[in-house]
């Protein structure tokens, strides 16, 4: 250890740390290991989100990159401007309070004084809990509106301060907004309303209101631009959203009154909605017990919704045309449309004009069930029998359980068992039945495994695509397993197909109750069928708890179900997880296990702490074979991860699918690093962290000189291979000598920086191996944990240890030079490093980061920089960098994770070391740091800034 420190003191020139002599090679490395989001279209069409910092948290304001015209206006010009800091802004407001000399002297409103600057005080600059809030100068309200879609008699009017995201410099600007006559104009202050506005927009039917993440911002989407807006307090924000929503007569996209993005429609389609004498063709969806209607099928913001609980749903007799709403539609509708009416409690009726009788029957059945009515005359015969069983509360002695319609029959189906809205879906239902029959009746053998995999995946993918068929396939499988003697393989394979469905999706309404009753009647641990029924019960309960899946089952999942009864295993599937030291751990999971649950089980089996205590995450490789990695979000299902990876591999290599030989590779490694977390590290964590650092050194992403690199390599060689035995002197060219040389070359290839081996001569390589052998032999007898301790002690002396770095190139005009750089992201902030020497150029703390994420095809960081401490003025700068899209995504999500981790007290406290009377020195406080790039030390203590 002292020898390594001596090397560190030797003062080697940092120019030896050059990552690449040719700066153009920066962009040839863009395909290096990166992390990105695991989206539905994984590995393709990845979009970069945009975040802003509000109230100390990173809040996503857009899931796609910014375009220059977003939030654009006439006042958004230039890339540099100044604005007041929180303290200075508050002092200005204090000096401008009513009655103050300054306010009296200038004779203007308090609000105008508080907006002297171009740029706004961030909303979190002052407490929202106090009595202070920006005065809302509201114009007289003469309007009236109805929350159920009524018409405003007069347009609403409102004025007040909002914060608007600028167009060029993506930061918040404080503007005075005036809403009048369905038009919004905005100014710098209320006193400027007599002048030309800095921007204006018309409110029309094409406008949409989209609430941002965490309900701290909202987007006003127009035909030309998207305006990102927020307010000084949540109350003011809600008032503006409420008024705009009333004028536009749309529902705001948010958690209240709007279906969750993952919500599954029971039935959907185009209908003509008639209310208050007015008709409109809308896209309708029944989700749960709520009826939503939209402008079109792509809209996420519904025009409105109707609660169906305890509503009355019935078909309208065509002979009855006296209702004023019905008459208003005209005779054309009466002659060609079927009509339903919904009578919600305490609301006027809504009429639905439906094109075909088949669609009418579907809507009538599902609306009736959602309303809680027990109308035994709607639906198919199969559905009516289920309704009667439900009315009988599932009486086990009821003769209905043995009704021929509900039981197995050798005859095939001639019509669907459930109500479907179209002939095409009815045809698909019969095809689905034939696919199930093929899966059930062909015996599972080694030669037919792929045949069964293909049948199951095709049938279940159809059900995922057409959600209306999910009830149908459950009913078909229940019918095939009811009142049937277990005489051959067909019954078992039918239960196996049901076991594949249960973790994937669940039937709706009465059908879910019926499935649970069916499983309970067959559950018996003494029989093979009973064991499958018990497994299906567990799967249904897990799916209810964890939610449904996104992708069809993978080959691995189907084969596991076919080859062994999953009842015998609480976690029927397993997969290896790889570590940076080349080892792996096999971890079990079920069909509903999320990534978070999977990691928790992995940590328990390997003796590691919680991810919140050590910052490790799970990654997958890329099916294309490129050197890419994809970080998995915690709420994603492991089975979906495997299935999507498998599907991507098939699409990338059609006809050459390696399903039997290649599977997804999961890797567990550090993503977020906190200095304070080192205090509680386990031996396993230190080992994996050391190998991860070693990989960074080998790939030229960690600054070490040649001599120190060799010392570090010898430590890793001792950990990996143990003591190096010197060959006997009697045979210098013998077998043992050749084996040792081969081992030394292998160690250099694995651990030594690759850029140091470029253009090396054979003689220099021989000298390098001899020096490595000498250093390695000195470590004889040193245990792996001791080597790891020394290794990490030395590595942590770099002030930016634990930083994730990204190759980038600034886009001019910029305060940075036009040459490649490293963007370093760690717990303290964002640093820009010289690409060749890794010297620090500039650093930004997270408190100075205003906006970050995608801007067109580039990476954007908007920061505020202190100019003059006495005046309290800041300059705002937008930095743009050319980077590969996956790297932009990784950097964006990494910055957001660090900011939100810092703002969460429960998480932050878990990384804080326990206090002691004599605090230990931090790595950068030691003397031995000359082999790392010099980082200036703050007068307030050790910090990155």
mmCIF file of N, CA and C in Angstrom, residues 157-244:
data_model
loop_
_atom_site.group_PDB
_atom_site.id
_atom_site.type_symbol
_atom_site.label_atom_id
_atom_site.label_comp_id
_atom_site.label_asym_id
_atom_site.label_seq_id
_atom_site.Cartn_x
_atom_site.Cartn_y
_atom_site.Cartn_z
ATOM 1 N N UNK A 157 -62.792 35.430 -17.520
ATOM 2 C CA UNK A 157 -61.673 36.360 -17.613
ATOM 3 C C UNK A 157 -60.839 36.246 -16.350
ATOM 4 N N UNK A 158 -59.513 36.368 -16.528
ATOM 5 C CA UNK A 158 -58.619 36.219 -15.384
ATOM 6 C C UNK A 158 -57.285 36.857 -15.743
ATOM 7 N N UNK A 159 -56.578 37.326 -14.723
ATOM 8 C CA UNK A 159 -55.233 37.848 -14.928
ATOM 9 C C UNK A 159 -54.393 37.533 -13.707
ATOM 10 N N UNK A 160 -53.093 37.493 -13.895
ATOM 11 C CA UNK A 160 -52.190 37.223 -12.793
ATOM 12 C C UNK A 160 -50.844 36.750 -13.301
ATOM 13 N N UNK A 161 -49.917 36.581 -12.367
ATOM 14 C CA UNK A 161 -48.576 36.157 -12.717
ATOM 15 C C UNK A 161 -48.518 34.645 -12.900
ATOM 16 N N UNK A 162 -47.830 34.212 -13.967
ATOM 17 C CA UNK A 162 -47.462 32.822 -14.182
ATOM 18 C C UNK A 162 -45.995 32.795 -14.590
ATOM 19 N N UNK A 163 -45.367 31.656 -14.433
ATOM 20 C CA UNK A 163 -43.999 31.473 -14.886
ATOM 21 C C UNK A 163 -44.025 30.634 -16.148
ATOM 22 N N UNK A 164 -43.397 31.148 -17.196
ATOM 23 C CA UNK A 164 -43.423 30.520 -18.512
ATOM 24 C C UNK A 164 -42.014 30.095 -18.897
ATOM 25 N N UNK A 165 -41.914 28.867 -19.406
ATOM 26 C CA UNK A 165 -40.616 28.383 -19.867
ATOM 27 C C UNK A 165 -40.223 29.122 -21.138
ATOM 28 N N UNK A 166 -39.019 29.724 -21.137
ATOM 29 C CA UNK A 166 -38.560 30.476 -22.291
ATOM 30 C C UNK A 166 -38.295 29.591 -23.488
ATOM 31 N N UNK A 167 -38.182 30.223 -24.650
ATOM 32 C CA UNK A 167 -38.000 29.478 -25.891
ATOM 33 C C UNK A 167 -36.539 29.180 -26.165
ATOM 34 N N UNK A 168 -35.681 30.203 -26.086
ATOM 35 C CA UNK A 168 -34.276 29.996 -26.377
ATOM 36 C C UNK A 168 -33.524 29.488 -25.158
ATOM 37 N N UNK A 169 -33.501 30.288 -24.083
ATOM 38 C CA UNK A 169 -32.925 29.828 -22.822
ATOM 39 C C UNK A 169 -34.037 29.141 -22.049
ATOM 40 N N UNK A 170 -33.921 27.833 -21.889
ATOM 41 C CA UNK A 170 -35.022 27.060 -21.313
ATOM 42 C C UNK A 170 -35.053 27.224 -19.793
ATOM 43 N N UNK A 171 -35.501 28.382 -19.352
ATOM 44 C CA UNK A 171 -35.662 28.635 -17.930
ATOM 45 C C UNK A 171 -36.933 29.420 -17.723
ATOM 46 N N UNK A 172 -37.348 29.557 -16.457
ATOM 47 C CA UNK A 172 -38.641 30.161 -16.154
ATOM 48 C C UNK A 172 -38.589 31.677 -16.211
ATOM 49 N N UNK A 173 -39.545 32.272 -16.909
ATOM 50 C CA UNK A 173 -39.691 33.726 -16.982
ATOM 51 C C UNK A 173 -41.024 34.119 -16.360
ATOM 52 N N UNK A 174 -40.977 35.152 -15.553
ATOM 53 C CA UNK A 174 -42.174 35.611 -14.849
ATOM 54 C C UNK A 174 -42.912 36.606 -15.743
ATOM 55 N N UNK A 175 -44.155 36.311 -16.057
ATOM 56 C CA UNK A 175 -44.940 37.160 -16.957
ATOM 57 C C UNK A 175 -46.335 37.393 -16.381
ATOM 58 N N UNK A 176 -46.875 38.532 -16.717
ATOM 59 C CA UNK A 176 -48.242 38.888 -16.314
ATOM 60 C C UNK A 176 -49.186 38.431 -17.418
ATOM 61 N N UNK A 177 -50.045 37.462 -17.109
ATOM 62 C CA UNK A 177 -50.956 36.884 -18.099
ATOM 63 C C UNK A 177 -52.345 37.494 -17.947
ATOM 64 N N UNK A 178 -52.954 37.775 -19.093
ATOM 65 C CA UNK A 178 -54.325 38.300 -19.130
ATOM 66 C C UNK A 178 -55.149 37.404 -20.038
ATOM 67 N N UNK A 179 -56.245 36.879 -19.500
ATOM 68 C CA UNK A 179 -57.167 36.035 -20.261
ATOM 69 C C UNK A 179 -58.459 36.802 -20.467
ATOM 70 N N UNK A 180 -58.801 37.086 -21.725
ATOM 71 C CA UNK A 180 -60.022 37.827 -22.027
ATOM 72 C C UNK A 180 -60.476 37.457 -23.433
ATOM 73 N N UNK A 181 -61.766 37.228 -23.584
ATOM 74 C CA UNK A 181 -62.357 36.934 -24.901
ATOM 75 C C UNK A 181 -61.655 35.755 -25.594
ATOM 76 N N UNK A 182 -61.436 34.687 -24.818
ATOM 77 C CA UNK A 182 -60.820 33.462 -25.332
ATOM 78 C C UNK A 182 -59.447 33.712 -25.943
ATOM 79 N N UNK A 183 -58.740 34.705 -25.429
ATOM 80 C CA UNK A 183 -57.397 35.020 -25.889
ATOM 81 C C UNK A 183 -56.517 35.303 -24.682
ATOM 82 N N UNK A 184 -55.288 34.753 -24.716
ATOM 83 C CA UNK A 184 -54.320 34.995 -23.647
ATOM 84 C C UNK A 184 -53.212 35.881 -24.189
ATOM 85 N N UNK A 185 -52.939 36.961 -23.470
ATOM 86 C CA UNK A 185 -51.785 37.818 -23.758
ATOM 87 C C UNK A 185 -50.929 37.884 -22.502
ATOM 88 N N UNK A 186 -49.635 38.126 -22.681
ATOM 89 C CA UNK A 186 -48.777 38.234 -21.505
ATOM 90 C C UNK A 186 -47.762 39.355 -21.686
ATOM 91 N N UNK A 187 -47.406 39.954 -20.533
ATOM 92 C CA UNK A 187 -46.547 41.119 -20.468
ATOM 93 C C UNK A 187 -45.518 40.920 -19.370
ATOM 94 N N UNK A 188 -44.548 41.846 -19.307
ATOM 95 C CA UNK A 188 -43.567 41.762 -18.236
ATOM 96 C C UNK A 188 -44.184 42.107 -16.894
ATOM 97 N N UNK A 189 -45.126 43.030 -16.867
ATOM 98 C CA UNK A 189 -45.732 43.441 -15.604
ATOM 99 C C UNK A 189 -47.121 44.002 -15.893
ATOM 100 N N UNK A 190 -47.958 44.187 -14.875
ATOM 101 C CA UNK A 190 -49.298 44.740 -15.098
ATOM 102 C C UNK A 190 -49.269 46.146 -15.676
ATOM 103 N N UNK A 191 -48.227 46.893 -15.376
ATOM 104 C CA UNK A 191 -48.161 48.263 -15.886
ATOM 105 C C UNK A 191 -47.904 48.315 -17.381
ATOM 106 N N UNK A 192 -47.548 47.141 -17.973
ATOM 107 C CA UNK A 192 -47.256 47.106 -19.409
ATOM 108 C C UNK A 192 -48.462 46.717 -20.251
ATOM 109 N N UNK A 193 -49.636 46.564 -19.623
ATOM 110 C CA UNK A 193 -50.793 46.094 -20.385
ATOM 111 C C UNK A 193 -51.259 47.101 -21.427
ATOM 112 N N UNK A 194 -50.844 48.364 -21.289
ATOM 113 C CA UNK A 194 -51.215 49.380 -22.283
ATOM 114 C C UNK A 194 -50.279 49.328 -23.487
ATOM 115 N N UNK A 195 -49.242 48.518 -23.401
ATOM 116 C CA UNK A 195 -48.281 48.392 -24.480
ATOM 117 C C UNK A 195 -48.554 47.121 -25.280
ATOM 118 N N UNK A 196 -47.737 46.936 -26.296
ATOM 119 C CA UNK A 196 -47.865 45.738 -27.113
ATOM 120 C C UNK A 196 -47.484 44.523 -26.285
ATOM 121 N N UNK A 197 -48.308 43.465 -26.282
ATOM 122 C CA UNK A 197 -47.974 42.279 -25.486
ATOM 123 C C UNK A 197 -46.722 41.587 -26.017
ATOM 124 N N UNK A 198 -46.037 40.888 -25.145
ATOM 125 C CA UNK A 198 -44.853 40.141 -25.554
ATOM 126 C C UNK A 198 -45.223 38.825 -26.232
ATOM 127 N N UNK A 199 -46.443 38.419 -26.099
ATOM 128 C CA UNK A 199 -46.910 37.223 -26.764
ATOM 129 C C UNK A 199 -48.404 37.060 -26.578
ATOM 130 N N UNK A 200 -49.029 36.320 -27.461
ATOM 131 C CA UNK A 200 -50.466 36.066 -27.335
ATOM 132 C C UNK A 200 -50.804 34.750 -28.021
ATOM 133 N N UNK A 201 -51.923 34.161 -27.586
ATOM 134 C CA UNK A 201 -52.373 32.913 -28.197
ATOM 135 C C UNK A 201 -53.876 32.831 -28.112
ATOM 136 N N UNK A 202 -54.457 32.225 -29.119
ATOM 137 C CA UNK A 202 -55.902 32.055 -29.180
ATOM 138 C C UNK A 202 -56.283 30.708 -28.575
ATOM 139 N N UNK A 203 -57.360 30.712 -27.806
ATOM 140 C CA UNK A 203 -57.887 29.473 -27.237
ATOM 141 C C UNK A 203 -59.000 28.964 -28.137
ATOM 142 N N UNK A 204 -58.784 27.797 -28.731
ATOM 143 C CA UNK A 204 -59.806 27.219 -29.604
ATOM 144 C C UNK A 204 -59.922 25.730 -29.318
ATOM 145 N N UNK A 205 -60.711 25.063 -30.123
ATOM 146 C CA UNK A 205 -61.014 23.654 -29.860
ATOM 147 C C UNK A 205 -59.802 22.745 -30.016
ATOM 148 N N UNK A 206 -58.738 23.225 -30.674
ATOM 149 C CA UNK A 206 -57.548 22.393 -30.859
ATOM 150 C C UNK A 206 -56.612 22.444 -29.657
ATOM 151 N N UNK A 207 -56.858 23.356 -28.726
ATOM 152 C CA UNK A 207 -55.980 23.496 -27.563
ATOM 153 C C UNK A 207 -56.212 22.352 -26.571
ATOM 154 N N UNK A 208 -55.142 21.978 -25.894
ATOM 155 C CA UNK A 208 -55.224 20.943 -24.873
ATOM 156 C C UNK A 208 -54.467 21.392 -23.632
ATOM 157 N N UNK A 209 -54.911 20.887 -22.480
ATOM 158 C CA UNK A 209 -54.231 21.157 -21.215
ATOM 159 C C UNK A 209 -53.678 19.827 -20.718
ATOM 160 N N UNK A 210 -52.373 19.777 -20.499
ATOM 161 C CA UNK A 210 -51.725 18.551 -20.046
ATOM 162 C C UNK A 210 -50.998 18.863 -18.744
ATOM 163 N N UNK A 211 -51.383 18.189 -17.698
ATOM 164 C CA UNK A 211 -50.746 18.405 -16.397
ATOM 165 C C UNK A 211 -49.409 17.694 -16.362
ATOM 166 N N UNK A 212 -48.399 18.369 -15.810
ATOM 167 C CA UNK A 212 -47.062 17.806 -15.736
ATOM 168 C C UNK A 212 -46.913 16.849 -14.574
ATOM 169 N N UNK A 213 -45.734 16.225 -14.510
ATOM 170 C CA UNK A 213 -45.437 15.264 -13.463
ATOM 171 C C UNK A 213 -45.498 15.948 -12.093
ATOM 172 N N UNK A 214 -46.178 15.319 -11.145
ATOM 173 C CA UNK A 214 -46.260 15.875 -9.809
ATOM 174 C C UNK A 214 -47.210 17.042 -9.664
ATOM 175 N N UNK A 215 -47.963 17.362 -10.730
ATOM 176 C CA UNK A 215 -48.960 18.438 -10.711
ATOM 177 C C UNK A 215 -48.341 19.787 -10.335
ATOM 178 N N UNK A 216 -47.058 19.984 -10.682
ATOM 179 C CA UNK A 216 -46.418 21.268 -10.398
ATOM 180 C C UNK A 216 -46.378 22.175 -11.615
ATOM 181 N N UNK A 217 -46.598 21.618 -12.789
ATOM 182 C CA UNK A 217 -46.602 22.401 -14.017
ATOM 183 C C UNK A 217 -47.763 21.933 -14.880
ATOM 184 N N UNK A 218 -48.052 22.688 -15.931
ATOM 185 C CA UNK A 218 -48.989 22.203 -16.940
ATOM 186 C C UNK A 218 -48.580 22.752 -18.290
ATOM 187 N N UNK A 219 -48.992 22.048 -19.321
ATOM 188 C CA UNK A 219 -48.704 22.457 -20.689
ATOM 189 C C UNK A 219 -49.991 22.943 -21.338
ATOM 190 N N UNK A 220 -49.910 24.066 -22.016
ATOM 191 C CA UNK A 220 -51.003 24.555 -22.843
ATOM 192 C C UNK A 220 -50.583 24.303 -24.292
ATOM 193 N N UNK A 221 -51.175 23.288 -24.889
ATOM 194 C CA UNK A 221 -50.774 22.832 -26.218
ATOM 195 C C UNK A 221 -51.677 23.477 -27.257
ATOM 196 N N UNK A 222 -51.079 24.235 -28.165
ATOM 197 C CA UNK A 222 -51.814 24.853 -29.267
ATOM 198 C C UNK A 222 -51.377 24.206 -30.579
ATOM 199 N N UNK A 223 -51.967 24.663 -31.672
ATOM 200 C CA UNK A 223 -51.625 24.071 -32.966
ATOM 201 C C UNK A 223 -50.176 24.355 -33.346
ATOM 202 N N UNK A 224 -49.648 25.517 -32.915
ATOM 203 C CA UNK A 224 -48.317 25.928 -33.347
ATOM 204 C C UNK A 224 -47.242 25.635 -32.304
ATOM 205 N N UNK A 225 -47.575 25.827 -31.009
ATOM 206 C CA UNK A 225 -46.556 25.743 -29.980
ATOM 207 C C UNK A 225 -47.105 25.081 -28.731
ATOM 208 N N UNK A 226 -46.174 24.685 -27.886
ATOM 209 C CA UNK A 226 -46.514 24.163 -26.570
ATOM 210 C C UNK A 226 -45.949 25.109 -25.525
ATOM 211 N N UNK A 227 -46.809 25.595 -24.627
ATOM 212 C CA UNK A 227 -46.402 26.526 -23.576
ATOM 213 C C UNK A 227 -46.312 25.762 -22.256
ATOM 214 N N UNK A 228 -45.133 25.812 -21.632
ATOM 215 C CA UNK A 228 -44.927 25.184 -20.331
ATOM 216 C C UNK A 228 -45.084 26.257 -19.258
ATOM 217 N N UNK A 229 -46.025 26.044 -18.337
ATOM 218 C CA UNK A 229 -46.397 27.071 -17.370
ATOM 219 C C UNK A 229 -46.410 26.509 -15.956
ATOM 220 N N UNK A 230 -46.089 27.358 -14.996
ATOM 221 C CA UNK A 230 -46.247 27.028 -13.587
ATOM 222 C C UNK A 230 -46.572 28.320 -12.847
ATOM 223 N N UNK A 231 -46.862 28.216 -11.550
ATOM 224 C CA UNK A 231 -47.286 29.381 -10.776
ATOM 225 C C UNK A 231 -46.530 29.416 -9.451
ATOM 226 N N UNK A 232 -46.735 30.533 -8.713
ATOM 227 C CA UNK A 232 -46.038 30.703 -7.445
ATOM 228 C C UNK A 232 -46.539 29.739 -6.372
ATOM 229 N N UNK A 233 -47.746 29.266 -6.504
ATOM 230 C CA UNK A 233 -48.296 28.367 -5.502
ATOM 231 C C UNK A 233 -49.225 27.367 -6.184
ATOM 232 N N UNK A 234 -49.437 26.219 -5.568
ATOM 233 C CA UNK A 234 -50.343 25.225 -6.162
ATOM 234 C C UNK A 234 -51.766 25.748 -6.315
ATOM 235 N N UNK A 235 -52.224 26.603 -5.393
ATOM 236 C CA UNK A 235 -53.588 27.126 -5.477
ATOM 237 C C UNK A 235 -53.771 27.983 -6.726
ATOM 238 N N UNK A 236 -52.788 28.851 -6.983
ATOM 239 C CA UNK A 236 -52.877 29.709 -8.171
ATOM 240 C C UNK A 236 -52.835 28.855 -9.433
ATOM 241 N N UNK A 237 -51.974 27.838 -9.442
ATOM 242 C CA UNK A 237 -51.883 26.943 -10.605
ATOM 243 C C UNK A 237 -53.222 26.272 -10.862
ATOM 244 N N UNK A 238 -53.874 25.772 -9.814
ATOM 245 C CA UNK A 238 -55.155 25.097 -9.968
ATOM 246 C C UNK A 238 -56.232 26.046 -10.462
ATOM 247 N N UNK A 239 -56.195 27.320 -10.007
ATOM 248 C CA UNK A 239 -57.189 28.293 -10.469
ATOM 249 C C UNK A 239 -57.089 28.504 -11.972
ATOM 250 N N UNK A 240 -55.857 28.657 -12.460
ATOM 251 C CA UNK A 240 -55.688 28.860 -13.902
ATOM 252 C C UNK A 240 -56.129 27.620 -14.694
ATOM 253 N N UNK A 241 -55.749 26.455 -14.226
ATOM 254 C CA UNK A 241 -56.160 25.231 -14.925
ATOM 255 C C UNK A 241 -57.675 25.117 -14.942
ATOM 256 N N UNK A 242 -58.305 25.460 -13.828
ATOM 257 C CA UNK A 242 -59.763 25.357 -13.725
ATOM 258 C C UNK A 242 -60.450 26.296 -14.712
ATOM 259 N N UNK A 243 -59.945 27.534 -14.804
ATOM 260 C CA UNK A 243 -60.554 28.503 -15.713
ATOM 261 C C UNK A 243 -60.348 28.088 -17.164
ATOM 262 N N UNK A 244 -59.117 27.687 -17.514
ATOM 263 C CA UNK A 244 -58.838 27.269 -18.891
ATOM 264 C C UNK A 244 -59.636 26.028 -19.261
#
